[in-house]
PDB file of C-alpha atoms and ligand atoms in Angstrom:
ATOM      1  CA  UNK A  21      -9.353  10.619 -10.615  1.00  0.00           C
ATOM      2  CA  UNK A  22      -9.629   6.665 -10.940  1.00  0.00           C
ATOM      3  CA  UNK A  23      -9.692   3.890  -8.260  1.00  0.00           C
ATOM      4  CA  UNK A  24      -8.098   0.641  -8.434  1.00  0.00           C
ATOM      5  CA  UNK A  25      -7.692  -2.450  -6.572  1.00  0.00           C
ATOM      6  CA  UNK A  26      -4.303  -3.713  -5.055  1.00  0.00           C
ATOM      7  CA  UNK A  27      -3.130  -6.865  -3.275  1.00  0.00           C
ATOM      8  CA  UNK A  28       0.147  -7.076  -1.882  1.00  0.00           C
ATOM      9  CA  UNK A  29       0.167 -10.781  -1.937  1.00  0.00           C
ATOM     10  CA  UNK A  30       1.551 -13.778   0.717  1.00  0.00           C
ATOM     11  CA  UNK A  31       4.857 -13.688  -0.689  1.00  0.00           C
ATOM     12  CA  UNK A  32       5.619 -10.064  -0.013  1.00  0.00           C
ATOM     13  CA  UNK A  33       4.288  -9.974   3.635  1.00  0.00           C
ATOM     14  CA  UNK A  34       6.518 -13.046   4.120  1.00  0.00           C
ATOM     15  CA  UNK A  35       9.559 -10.996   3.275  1.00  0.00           C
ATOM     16  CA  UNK A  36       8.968  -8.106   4.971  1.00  0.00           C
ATOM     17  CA  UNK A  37       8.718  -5.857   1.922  1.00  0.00           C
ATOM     18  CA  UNK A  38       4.962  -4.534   1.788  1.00  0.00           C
ATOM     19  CA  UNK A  39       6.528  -0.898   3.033  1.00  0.00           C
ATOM     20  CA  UNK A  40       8.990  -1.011   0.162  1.00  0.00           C
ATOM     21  CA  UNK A  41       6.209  -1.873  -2.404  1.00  0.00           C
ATOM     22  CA  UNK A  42       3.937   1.376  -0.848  1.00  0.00           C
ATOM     23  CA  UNK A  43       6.892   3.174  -1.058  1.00  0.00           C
ATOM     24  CA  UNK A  44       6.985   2.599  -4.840  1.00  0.00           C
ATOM     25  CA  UNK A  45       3.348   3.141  -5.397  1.00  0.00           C
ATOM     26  CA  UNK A  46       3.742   6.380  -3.935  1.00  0.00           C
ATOM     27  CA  UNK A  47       6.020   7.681  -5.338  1.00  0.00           C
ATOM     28  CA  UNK A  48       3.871   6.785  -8.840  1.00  0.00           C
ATOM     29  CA  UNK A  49       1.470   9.679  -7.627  1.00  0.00           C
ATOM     30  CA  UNK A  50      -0.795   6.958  -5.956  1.00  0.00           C
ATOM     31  CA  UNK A  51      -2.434   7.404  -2.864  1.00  0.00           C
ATOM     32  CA  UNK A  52      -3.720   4.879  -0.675  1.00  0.00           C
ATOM     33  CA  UNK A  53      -7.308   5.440   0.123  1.00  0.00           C
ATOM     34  CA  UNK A  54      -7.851   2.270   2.037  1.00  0.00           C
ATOM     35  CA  UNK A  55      -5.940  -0.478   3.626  1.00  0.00           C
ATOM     36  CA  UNK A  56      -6.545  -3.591   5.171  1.00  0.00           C
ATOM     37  CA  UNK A  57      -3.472  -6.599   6.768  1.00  0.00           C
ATOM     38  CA  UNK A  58      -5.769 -10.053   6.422  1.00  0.00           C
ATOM     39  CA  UNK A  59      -5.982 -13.674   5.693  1.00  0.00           C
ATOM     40  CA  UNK A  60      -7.972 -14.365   2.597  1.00  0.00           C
ATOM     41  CA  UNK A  61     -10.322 -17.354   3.428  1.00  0.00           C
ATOM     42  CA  UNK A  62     -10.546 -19.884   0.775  1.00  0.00           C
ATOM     43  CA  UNK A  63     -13.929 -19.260   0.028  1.00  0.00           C
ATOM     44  CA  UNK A  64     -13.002 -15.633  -0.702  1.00  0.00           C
ATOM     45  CA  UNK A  65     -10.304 -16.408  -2.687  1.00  0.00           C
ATOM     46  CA  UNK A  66     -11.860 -19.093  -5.356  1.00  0.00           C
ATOM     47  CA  UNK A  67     -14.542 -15.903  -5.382  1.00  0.00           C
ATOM     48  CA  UNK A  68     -11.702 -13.154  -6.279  1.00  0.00           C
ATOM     49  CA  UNK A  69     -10.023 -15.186  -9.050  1.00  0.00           C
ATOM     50  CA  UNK A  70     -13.347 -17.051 -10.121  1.00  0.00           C
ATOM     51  CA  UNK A  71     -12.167 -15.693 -13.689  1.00  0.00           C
ATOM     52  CA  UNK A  72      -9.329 -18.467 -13.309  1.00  0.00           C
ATOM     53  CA  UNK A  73     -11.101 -21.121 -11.861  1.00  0.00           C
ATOM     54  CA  UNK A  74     -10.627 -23.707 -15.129  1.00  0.00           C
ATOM     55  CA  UNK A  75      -7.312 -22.834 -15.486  1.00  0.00           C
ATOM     56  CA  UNK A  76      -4.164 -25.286 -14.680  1.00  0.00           C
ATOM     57  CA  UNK A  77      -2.869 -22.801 -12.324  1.00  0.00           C
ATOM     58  CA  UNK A  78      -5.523 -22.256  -9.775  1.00  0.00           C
ATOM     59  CA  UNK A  79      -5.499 -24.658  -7.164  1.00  0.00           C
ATOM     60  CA  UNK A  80      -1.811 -23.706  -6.955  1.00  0.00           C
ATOM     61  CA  UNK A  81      -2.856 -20.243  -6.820  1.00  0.00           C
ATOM     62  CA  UNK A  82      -5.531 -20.381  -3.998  1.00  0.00           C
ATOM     63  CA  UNK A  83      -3.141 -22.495  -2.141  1.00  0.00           C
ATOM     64  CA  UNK A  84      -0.494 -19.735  -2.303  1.00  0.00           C
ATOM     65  CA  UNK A  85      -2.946 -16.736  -1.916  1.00  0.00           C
ATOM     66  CA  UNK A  86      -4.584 -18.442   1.721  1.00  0.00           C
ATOM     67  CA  UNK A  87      -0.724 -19.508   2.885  1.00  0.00           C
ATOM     68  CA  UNK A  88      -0.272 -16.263   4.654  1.00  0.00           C
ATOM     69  CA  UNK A  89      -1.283 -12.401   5.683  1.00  0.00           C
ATOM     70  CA  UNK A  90      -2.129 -10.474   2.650  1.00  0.00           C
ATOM     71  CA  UNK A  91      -2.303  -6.470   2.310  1.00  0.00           C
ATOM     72  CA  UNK A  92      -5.227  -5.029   0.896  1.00  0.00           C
ATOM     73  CA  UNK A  93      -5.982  -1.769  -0.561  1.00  0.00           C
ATOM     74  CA  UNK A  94      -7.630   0.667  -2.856  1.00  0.00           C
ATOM     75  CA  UNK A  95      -4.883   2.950  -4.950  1.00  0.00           C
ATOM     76  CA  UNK A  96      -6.222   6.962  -6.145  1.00  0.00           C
ATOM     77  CA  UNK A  97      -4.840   8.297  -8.929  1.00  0.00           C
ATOM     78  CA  UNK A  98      -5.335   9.697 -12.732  1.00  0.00           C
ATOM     79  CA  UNK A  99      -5.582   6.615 -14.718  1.00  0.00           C
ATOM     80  CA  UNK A 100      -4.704   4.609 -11.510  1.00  0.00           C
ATOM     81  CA  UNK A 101      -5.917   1.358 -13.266  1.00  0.00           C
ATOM     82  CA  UNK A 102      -3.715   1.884 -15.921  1.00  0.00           C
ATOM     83  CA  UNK A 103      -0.916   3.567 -13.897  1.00  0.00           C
ATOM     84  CA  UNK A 104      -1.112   0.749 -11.506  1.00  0.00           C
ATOM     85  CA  UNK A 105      -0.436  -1.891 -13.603  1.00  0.00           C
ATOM     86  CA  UNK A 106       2.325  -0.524 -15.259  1.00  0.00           C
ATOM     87  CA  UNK A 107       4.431  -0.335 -12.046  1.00  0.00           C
ATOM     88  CA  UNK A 108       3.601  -3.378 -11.139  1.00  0.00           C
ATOM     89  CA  UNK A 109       5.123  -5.010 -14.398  1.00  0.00           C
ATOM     90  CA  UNK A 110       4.327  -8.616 -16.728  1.00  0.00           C
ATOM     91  CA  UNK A 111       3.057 -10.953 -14.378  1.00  0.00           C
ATOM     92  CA  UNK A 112       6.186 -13.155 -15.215  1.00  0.00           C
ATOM     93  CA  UNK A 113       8.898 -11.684 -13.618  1.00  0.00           C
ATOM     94  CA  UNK A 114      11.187 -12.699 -15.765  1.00  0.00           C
ATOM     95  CA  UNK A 115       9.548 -10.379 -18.807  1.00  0.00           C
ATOM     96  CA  UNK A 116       9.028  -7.460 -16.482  1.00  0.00           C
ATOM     97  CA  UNK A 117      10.663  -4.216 -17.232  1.00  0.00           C
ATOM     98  CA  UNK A 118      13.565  -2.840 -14.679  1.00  0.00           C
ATOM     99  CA  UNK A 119      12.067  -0.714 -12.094  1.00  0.00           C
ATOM    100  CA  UNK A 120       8.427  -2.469 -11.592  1.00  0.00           C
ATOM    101  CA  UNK A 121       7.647  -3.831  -8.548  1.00  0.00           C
ATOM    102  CA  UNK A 122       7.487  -7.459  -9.755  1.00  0.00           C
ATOM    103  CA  UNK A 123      10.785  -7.506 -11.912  1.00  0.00           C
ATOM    104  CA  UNK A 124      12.241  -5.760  -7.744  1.00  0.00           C
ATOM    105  CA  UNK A 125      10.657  -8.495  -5.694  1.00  0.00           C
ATOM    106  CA  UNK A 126       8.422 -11.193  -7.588  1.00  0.00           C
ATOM    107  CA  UNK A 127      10.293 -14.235  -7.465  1.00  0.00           C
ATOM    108  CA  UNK A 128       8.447 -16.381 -10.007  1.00  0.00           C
ATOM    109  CA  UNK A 129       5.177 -15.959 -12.437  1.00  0.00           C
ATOM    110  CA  UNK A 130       2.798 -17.490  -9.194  1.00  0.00           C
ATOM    111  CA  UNK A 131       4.773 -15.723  -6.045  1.00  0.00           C
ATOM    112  CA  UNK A 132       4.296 -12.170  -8.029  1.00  0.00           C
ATOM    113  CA  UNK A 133       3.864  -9.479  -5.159  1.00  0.00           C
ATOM    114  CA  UNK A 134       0.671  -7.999  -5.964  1.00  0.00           C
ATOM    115  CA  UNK A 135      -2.419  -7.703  -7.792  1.00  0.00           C
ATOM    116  CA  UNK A 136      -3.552  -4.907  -9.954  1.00  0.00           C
ATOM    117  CA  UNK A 137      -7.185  -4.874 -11.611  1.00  0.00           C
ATOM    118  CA  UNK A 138      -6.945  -4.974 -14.869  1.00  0.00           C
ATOM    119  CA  UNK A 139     -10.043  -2.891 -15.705  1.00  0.00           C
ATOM    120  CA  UNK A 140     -11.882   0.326 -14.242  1.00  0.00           C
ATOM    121  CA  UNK A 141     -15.241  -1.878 -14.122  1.00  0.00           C
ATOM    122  CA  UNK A 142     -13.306  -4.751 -12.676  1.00  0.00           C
ATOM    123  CA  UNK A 143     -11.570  -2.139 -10.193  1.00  0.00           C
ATOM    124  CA  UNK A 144     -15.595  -1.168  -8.832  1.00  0.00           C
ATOM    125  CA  UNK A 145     -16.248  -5.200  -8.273  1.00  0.00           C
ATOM    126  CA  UNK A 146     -12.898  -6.031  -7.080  1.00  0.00           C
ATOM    127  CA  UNK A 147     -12.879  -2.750  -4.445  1.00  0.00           C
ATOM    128  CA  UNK A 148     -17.026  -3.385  -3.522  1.00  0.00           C
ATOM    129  CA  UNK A 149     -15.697  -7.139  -2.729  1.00  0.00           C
ATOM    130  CA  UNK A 150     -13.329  -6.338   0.071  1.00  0.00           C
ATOM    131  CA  UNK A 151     -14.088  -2.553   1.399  1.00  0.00           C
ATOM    132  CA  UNK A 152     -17.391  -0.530   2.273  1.00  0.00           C
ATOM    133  CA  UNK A 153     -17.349   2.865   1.502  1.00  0.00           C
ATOM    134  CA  UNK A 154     -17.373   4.067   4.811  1.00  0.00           C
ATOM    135  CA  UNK A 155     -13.329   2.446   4.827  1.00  0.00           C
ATOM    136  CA  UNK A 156     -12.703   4.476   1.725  1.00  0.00           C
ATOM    137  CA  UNK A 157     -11.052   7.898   3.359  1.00  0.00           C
ATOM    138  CA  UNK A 158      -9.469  10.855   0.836  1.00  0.00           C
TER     139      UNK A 158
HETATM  140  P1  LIG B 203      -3.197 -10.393 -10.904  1.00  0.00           P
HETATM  141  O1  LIG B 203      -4.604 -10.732 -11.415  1.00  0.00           O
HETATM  142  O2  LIG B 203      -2.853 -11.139  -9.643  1.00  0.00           O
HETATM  143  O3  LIG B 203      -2.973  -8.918 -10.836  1.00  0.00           O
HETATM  144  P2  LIG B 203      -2.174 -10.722 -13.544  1.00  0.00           P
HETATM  145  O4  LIG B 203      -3.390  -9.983 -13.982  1.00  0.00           O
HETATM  146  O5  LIG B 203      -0.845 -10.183 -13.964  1.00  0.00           O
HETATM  147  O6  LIG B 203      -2.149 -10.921 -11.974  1.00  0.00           O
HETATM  148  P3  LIG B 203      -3.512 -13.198 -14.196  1.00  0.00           P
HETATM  149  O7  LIG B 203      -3.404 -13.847 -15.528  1.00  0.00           O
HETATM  150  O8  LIG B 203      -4.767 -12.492 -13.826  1.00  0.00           O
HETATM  151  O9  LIG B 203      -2.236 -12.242 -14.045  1.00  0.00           O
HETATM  152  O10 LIG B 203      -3.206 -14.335 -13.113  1.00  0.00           O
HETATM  153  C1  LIG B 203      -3.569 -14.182 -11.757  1.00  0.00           C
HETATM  154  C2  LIG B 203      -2.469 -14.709 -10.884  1.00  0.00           C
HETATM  155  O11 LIG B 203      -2.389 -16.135 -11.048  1.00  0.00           O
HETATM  156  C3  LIG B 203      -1.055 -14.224 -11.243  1.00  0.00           C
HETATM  157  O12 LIG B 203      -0.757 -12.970 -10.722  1.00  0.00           O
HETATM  158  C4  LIG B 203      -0.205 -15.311 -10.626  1.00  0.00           C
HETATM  159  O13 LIG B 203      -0.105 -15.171  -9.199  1.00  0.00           O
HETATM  160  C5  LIG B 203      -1.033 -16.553 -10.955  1.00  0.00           C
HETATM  161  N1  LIG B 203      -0.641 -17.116 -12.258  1.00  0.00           N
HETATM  162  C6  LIG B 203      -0.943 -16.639 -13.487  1.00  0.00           C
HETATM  163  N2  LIG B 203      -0.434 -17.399 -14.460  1.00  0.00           N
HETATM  164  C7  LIG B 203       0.188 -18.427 -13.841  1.00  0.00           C
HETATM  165  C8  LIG B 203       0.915 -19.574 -14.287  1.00  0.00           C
HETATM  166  N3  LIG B 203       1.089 -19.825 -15.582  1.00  0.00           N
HETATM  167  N4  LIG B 203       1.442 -20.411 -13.350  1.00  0.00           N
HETATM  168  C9  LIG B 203       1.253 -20.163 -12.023  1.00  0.00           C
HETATM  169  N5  LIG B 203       0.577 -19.103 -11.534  1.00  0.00           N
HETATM  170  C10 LIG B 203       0.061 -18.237 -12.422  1.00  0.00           C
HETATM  171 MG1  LIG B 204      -5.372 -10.536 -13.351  1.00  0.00          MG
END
């Protein structure tokens, strides 16, 4: 059993479609363990993406990630880091394979849906940053 670390991002909540993307992860043999509806501070979000911080992109990106509710959660599964980000698909859209939630409802390479970590040690940080244990139920 692995953990990792979702975000079903602004875009999604806008739209109404955070059950539809749950339904999907579910049906992937991922269970949510936690879950969270909130408003990322911008604080909090230069901190999440701090990996991105000299990129061209991430003004834009905080902008976007702080314009609305986000969905937060932590995802159970074998090889759920893995598993996880192949459901979710490329993080364009427009190279994502049929069936992934981003190539379903991302509608550009910014406004992609959700997050996924992209490592098990990165899944630990990422999960320690938003939940205490004690949210964490089996
Ligand atoms: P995430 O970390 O959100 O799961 P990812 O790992 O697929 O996405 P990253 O390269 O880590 O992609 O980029 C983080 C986020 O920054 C992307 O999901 C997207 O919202 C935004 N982003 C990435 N590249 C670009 C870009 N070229 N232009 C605009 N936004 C971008
Ligand atoms: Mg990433």
């Amino acid at each position: 059993m692995e953990r990792t670390f979702s975000i079903i991002k602004p875009d999604a909540t806008k739209r109404n479609i955070t059950g539809a993307i749950n339904k999907i992860i579910e049906e992937n043999n991922l269970k949510i363990v936690a879950q969270k509806r909130l408003k990322l501070s911008v604080e909090k979000a230069k901190g999440f993406y701090s990996v991105h911080q000299d990129k061209p992109f991430f003004n834009d990106l905080i902008d976007y990630m702080t314009s609305g509710p986000v969905i937060i959660q932590v995802l159970e599964g074998n090889n759920a880091v893995e598993e996880y980000r192949k459901i979710m698909g490329s993080t364009n859209p427009d190279n994502a394979d049929k069936g992934t939630i981003r190539k379903e409802f991302a509608l550009n390479i910014q406004e992609n849906s959700v997050h996924g970590s992209d490592s098990p040690s990165n899944a630990n940080i990422e999960i320690k940053y938003f939940f205490d244990d004690s949210e964490i139920v089996i």
